[in-house]
Amino acid sequence: MRRENELRILPVGPENRAACLGLRTAPGQEGFIESVEDCLREAQGYGAWRPVALLRGEEVVGFAMYGFFPMYKPAGRVWLDRLLIGAAHQGRGYGRAALGLLLARLRAEYGNRDVYLSVVAGNEAAARLYASFGFVRTGEKDVGGEEVYVRRAEEMLPPS
């Protein structure tokens, strides 16, 4: 039986699109993540992206986007490219819960693979969250100049 405070993941679709588009960052976080509108436009233009709504009960509390990109050699890369908990829902542990759910989903969909993401300089809260799940800096920068992090496949079990 699902508890009301548990999060779940659903693809962005007609039933939750407007709620996802209504999500905003908290003041001071504006430059840390693209808008949901920009993310959905990007996903529409490149089919590898999978945009998802993060729900508590029936309420959309966040948004994420991930995908697999074979152009990275030698074996492609799984990217968790976006994770946003709306400003009205921050500070309740949803970011940690969502990250755990997303990592489990990535493993289920793509197998036991390394997971990559990037963090905007100055987003220390995100960097700490990702580090607590075993993500480490690679020394790379993504196309937007953000620091790239990786969580190795052997570390795919969520922390206790």
mmCIF file of C-alpha atoms in Angstrom:
data_model
loop_
_atom_site.group_PDB
_atom_site.id
_atom_site.type_symbol
_atom_site.label_atom_id
_atom_site.label_comp_id
_atom_site.label_asym_id
_atom_site.label_seq_id
_atom_site.Cartn_x
_atom_site.Cartn_y
_atom_site.Cartn_z
ATOM 1 C CA MET A 1 0.000 0.000 0.000
ATOM 2 C CA ARG A 2 1.390 3.406 -1.002
ATOM 3 C CA ARG A 3 1.790 5.957 1.771
ATOM 4 C CA GLU A 4 0.621 9.468 0.897
ATOM 5 C CA ASN A 5 4.057 11.020 1.520
ATOM 6 C CA GLU A 6 5.933 8.663 -0.807
ATOM 7 C CA LEU A 7 7.109 9.933 -4.141
ATOM 8 C CA ARG A 8 6.438 8.279 -7.460
ATOM 9 C CA ILE A 9 7.592 8.935 -10.997
ATOM 10 C CA LEU A 10 5.329 9.347 -14.019
ATOM 11 C CA PRO A 11 6.190 10.366 -17.576
ATOM 12 C CA VAL A 12 5.216 13.942 -18.357
ATOM 13 C CA GLY A 13 1.940 13.761 -20.225
ATOM 14 C CA PRO A 14 -1.281 15.705 -20.725
ATOM 15 C CA GLU A 15 -2.481 14.954 -17.180
ATOM 16 C CA ASN A 16 0.557 16.516 -15.447
ATOM 17 C CA ARG A 17 2.205 18.778 -18.017
ATOM 18 C CA ALA A 18 0.650 22.025 -16.735
ATOM 19 C CA ALA A 19 1.645 21.235 -13.151
ATOM 20 C CA CYS A 20 5.218 20.507 -14.272
ATOM 21 C CA LEU A 21 5.325 23.767 -16.229
ATOM 22 C CA GLY A 22 4.195 25.582 -13.074
ATOM 23 C CA LEU A 23 7.205 24.430 -11.047
ATOM 24 C CA ARG A 24 9.699 27.151 -10.177
ATOM 25 C CA THR A 25 13.037 27.294 -8.411
ATOM 26 C CA ALA A 26 13.362 29.027 -5.067
ATOM 27 C CA PRO A 27 14.760 32.569 -4.981
ATOM 28 C CA GLY A 28 18.512 32.440 -5.529
ATOM 29 C CA GLN A 29 18.333 29.184 -7.510
ATOM 30 C CA GLU A 30 17.255 30.687 -10.839
ATOM 31 C CA GLY A 31 20.474 29.931 -12.711
ATOM 32 C CA PHE A 32 20.902 26.384 -11.399
ATOM 33 C CA ILE A 33 18.548 24.575 -13.786
ATOM 34 C CA GLU A 34 16.774 25.242 -17.048
ATOM 35 C CA SER A 35 13.036 25.897 -16.896
ATOM 36 C CA VAL A 36 10.717 22.922 -17.293
ATOM 37 C CA GLU A 37 9.491 24.531 -20.507
ATOM 38 C CA ASP A 38 13.048 24.563 -21.892
ATOM 39 C CA CYS A 39 13.556 20.950 -20.811
ATOM 40 C CA LEU A 40 10.357 19.774 -22.493
ATOM 41 C CA ARG A 41 11.274 21.625 -25.670
ATOM 42 C CA GLU A 42 14.697 19.968 -25.620
ATOM 43 C CA ALA A 43 13.110 16.537 -25.038
ATOM 44 C CA GLN A 44 10.754 17.083 -27.955
ATOM 45 C CA GLY A 45 13.707 17.932 -30.184
ATOM 46 C CA TYR A 46 15.830 14.986 -29.098
ATOM 47 C CA GLY A 47 14.000 11.750 -28.392
ATOM 48 C CA ALA A 48 16.606 10.231 -26.068
ATOM 49 C CA TRP A 49 15.431 12.482 -23.219
ATOM 50 C CA ARG A 50 12.789 11.151 -20.860
ATOM 51 C CA PRO A 51 11.048 13.925 -18.910
ATOM 52 C CA VAL A 52 9.216 12.770 -15.780
ATOM 53 C CA ALA A 53 7.001 14.288 -13.117
ATOM 54 C CA LEU A 54 7.729 13.604 -9.459
ATOM 55 C CA LEU A 55 4.513 13.214 -7.493
ATOM 56 C CA ARG A 56 3.560 12.987 -3.838
ATOM 57 C CA GLY A 57 0.096 11.512 -3.890
ATOM 58 C CA GLU A 58 -1.530 13.277 -6.828
ATOM 59 C CA GLU A 59 0.478 16.509 -6.452
ATOM 60 C CA VAL A 60 3.412 17.264 -8.737
ATOM 61 C CA VAL A 61 6.296 18.338 -6.489
ATOM 62 C CA GLY A 62 9.145 18.056 -8.951
ATOM 63 C CA PHE A 63 10.473 17.323 -12.402
ATOM 64 C CA ALA A 64 13.412 15.337 -13.736
ATOM 65 C CA MET A 65 14.834 14.407 -17.114
ATOM 66 C CA TYR A 66 17.187 11.594 -18.020
ATOM 67 C CA GLY A 67 18.326 9.557 -20.995
ATOM 68 C CA PHE A 68 20.907 7.326 -22.632
ATOM 69 C CA PHE A 69 23.374 8.767 -25.142
ATOM 70 C CA PRO A 70 25.279 6.273 -27.296
ATOM 71 C CA MET A 71 27.564 8.895 -28.859
ATOM 72 C CA TYR A 72 29.780 8.816 -25.764
ATOM 73 C CA LYS A 73 32.425 6.212 -26.473
ATOM 74 C CA PRO A 74 33.076 3.433 -25.796
ATOM 75 C CA ALA A 75 29.713 2.320 -24.323
ATOM 76 C CA GLY A 76 27.453 5.384 -24.167
ATOM 77 C CA ARG A 77 26.365 7.275 -21.061
ATOM 78 C CA VAL A 78 23.274 7.410 -18.907
ATOM 79 C CA TRP A 79 22.588 11.031 -17.933
ATOM 80 C CA LEU A 80 20.414 12.271 -15.092
ATOM 81 C CA ASP A 81 20.356 15.709 -16.564
ATOM 82 C CA ARG A 82 17.689 17.578 -14.631
ATOM 83 C CA LEU A 83 16.240 17.347 -11.138
ATOM 84 C CA LEU A 84 14.002 20.096 -9.832
ATOM 85 C CA ILE A 85 11.947 20.145 -6.668
ATOM 86 C CA GLY A 86 9.553 23.085 -6.860
ATOM 87 C CA ALA A 87 10.182 25.982 -4.475
ATOM 88 C CA ALA A 88 6.962 25.325 -2.549
ATOM 89 C CA HIS A 89 8.066 21.739 -1.841
ATOM 90 C CA GLN A 90 11.731 22.192 -0.906
ATOM 91 C CA GLY A 91 13.103 21.391 2.541
ATOM 92 C CA ARG A 92 10.958 18.262 2.998
ATOM 93 C CA GLY A 93 13.404 15.594 1.836
ATOM 94 C CA TYR A 94 11.876 15.251 -1.630
ATOM 95 C CA GLY A 95 15.185 15.858 -3.392
ATOM 96 C CA ARG A 96 16.845 12.959 -1.578
ATOM 97 C CA ALA A 97 13.799 10.721 -2.082
ATOM 98 C CA ALA A 98 13.542 11.649 -5.767
ATOM 99 C CA LEU A 99 17.234 10.998 -6.391
ATOM 100 C CA GLY A 100 16.967 7.543 -4.829
ATOM 101 C CA LEU A 101 13.907 6.718 -6.950
ATOM 102 C CA LEU A 102 15.525 8.047 -10.103
ATOM 103 C CA LEU A 103 18.700 6.025 -9.589
ATOM 104 C CA ALA A 104 16.616 2.879 -9.100
ATOM 105 C CA ARG A 105 14.673 3.684 -12.267
ATOM 106 C CA LEU A 106 17.846 4.290 -14.267
ATOM 107 C CA ARG A 107 19.201 0.934 -13.153
ATOM 108 C CA ALA A 108 15.921 -0.786 -14.072
ATOM 109 C CA GLU A 109 15.790 0.863 -17.503
ATOM 110 C CA TYR A 110 19.464 0.852 -18.496
ATOM 111 C CA GLY A 111 21.034 -1.870 -16.391
ATOM 112 C CA ASN A 112 24.026 -1.559 -14.107
ATOM 113 C CA ARG A 113 25.745 1.415 -15.760
ATOM 114 C CA ASP A 114 27.588 4.506 -14.603
ATOM 115 C CA VAL A 115 25.287 7.529 -14.206
ATOM 116 C CA TYR A 116 26.430 11.032 -15.160
ATOM 117 C CA LEU A 117 25.070 14.450 -14.272
ATOM 118 C CA SER A 118 26.313 18.005 -14.177
ATOM 119 C CA VAL A 119 26.149 20.754 -11.569
ATOM 120 C CA VAL A 120 26.240 24.507 -12.082
ATOM 121 C CA ALA A 121 29.068 26.245 -10.212
ATOM 122 C CA GLY A 122 27.747 27.610 -6.939
ATOM 123 C CA ASN A 123 24.985 25.022 -6.520
ATOM 124 C CA GLU A 124 26.519 23.617 -3.356
ATOM 125 C CA ALA A 125 23.276 22.067 -2.074
ATOM 126 C CA ALA A 126 22.980 19.926 -5.215
ATOM 127 C CA ALA A 127 26.681 19.007 -5.119
ATOM 128 C CA ARG A 128 26.319 17.839 -1.474
ATOM 129 C CA LEU A 129 23.195 15.822 -2.271
ATOM 130 C CA TYR A 130 24.847 14.098 -5.222
ATOM 131 C CA ALA A 131 28.028 13.436 -3.233
ATOM 132 C CA SER A 132 25.937 11.772 -0.512
ATOM 133 C CA PHE A 133 24.803 9.278 -3.174
ATOM 134 C CA GLY A 134 28.356 8.540 -4.312
ATOM 135 C CA PHE A 135 28.704 10.976 -7.227
ATOM 136 C CA VAL A 136 32.221 12.330 -7.739
ATOM 137 C CA ARG A 137 33.613 14.976 -10.072
ATOM 138 C CA THR A 138 35.154 13.664 -13.272
ATOM 139 C CA GLY A 139 37.188 16.776 -14.087
ATOM 140 C CA GLU A 140 35.116 17.244 -17.253
ATOM 141 C CA LYS A 141 32.851 20.137 -18.128
ATOM 142 C CA ASP A 142 29.657 19.660 -20.113
ATOM 143 C CA VAL A 143 28.699 21.710 -23.167
ATOM 144 C CA GLY A 144 27.336 24.437 -20.861
ATOM 145 C CA GLY A 145 30.506 24.610 -18.757
ATOM 146 C CA GLU A 146 29.007 22.743 -15.795
ATOM 147 C CA GLU A 147 31.039 20.309 -13.676
ATOM 148 C CA VAL A 148 30.377 16.690 -14.670
ATOM 149 C CA TYR A 149 29.890 14.098 -11.931
ATOM 150 C CA VAL A 150 29.652 10.307 -12.170
ATOM 151 C CA ARG A 151 28.294 7.585 -9.955
ATOM 152 C CA ARG A 152 29.986 4.338 -10.812
ATOM 153 C CA ALA A 153 27.799 1.329 -11.513
ATOM 154 C CA GLU A 154 29.203 -0.599 -8.558
ATOM 155 C CA GLU A 155 27.796 2.097 -6.247
ATOM 156 C CA MET A 156 24.220 1.955 -7.520
ATOM 157 C CA LEU A 157 22.607 0.938 -4.251
ATOM 158 C CA PRO A 158 21.127 3.975 -2.461
ATOM 159 C CA PRO A 159 22.680 5.034 0.851
ATOM 160 C CA SER A 160 20.941 3.951 4.025
#
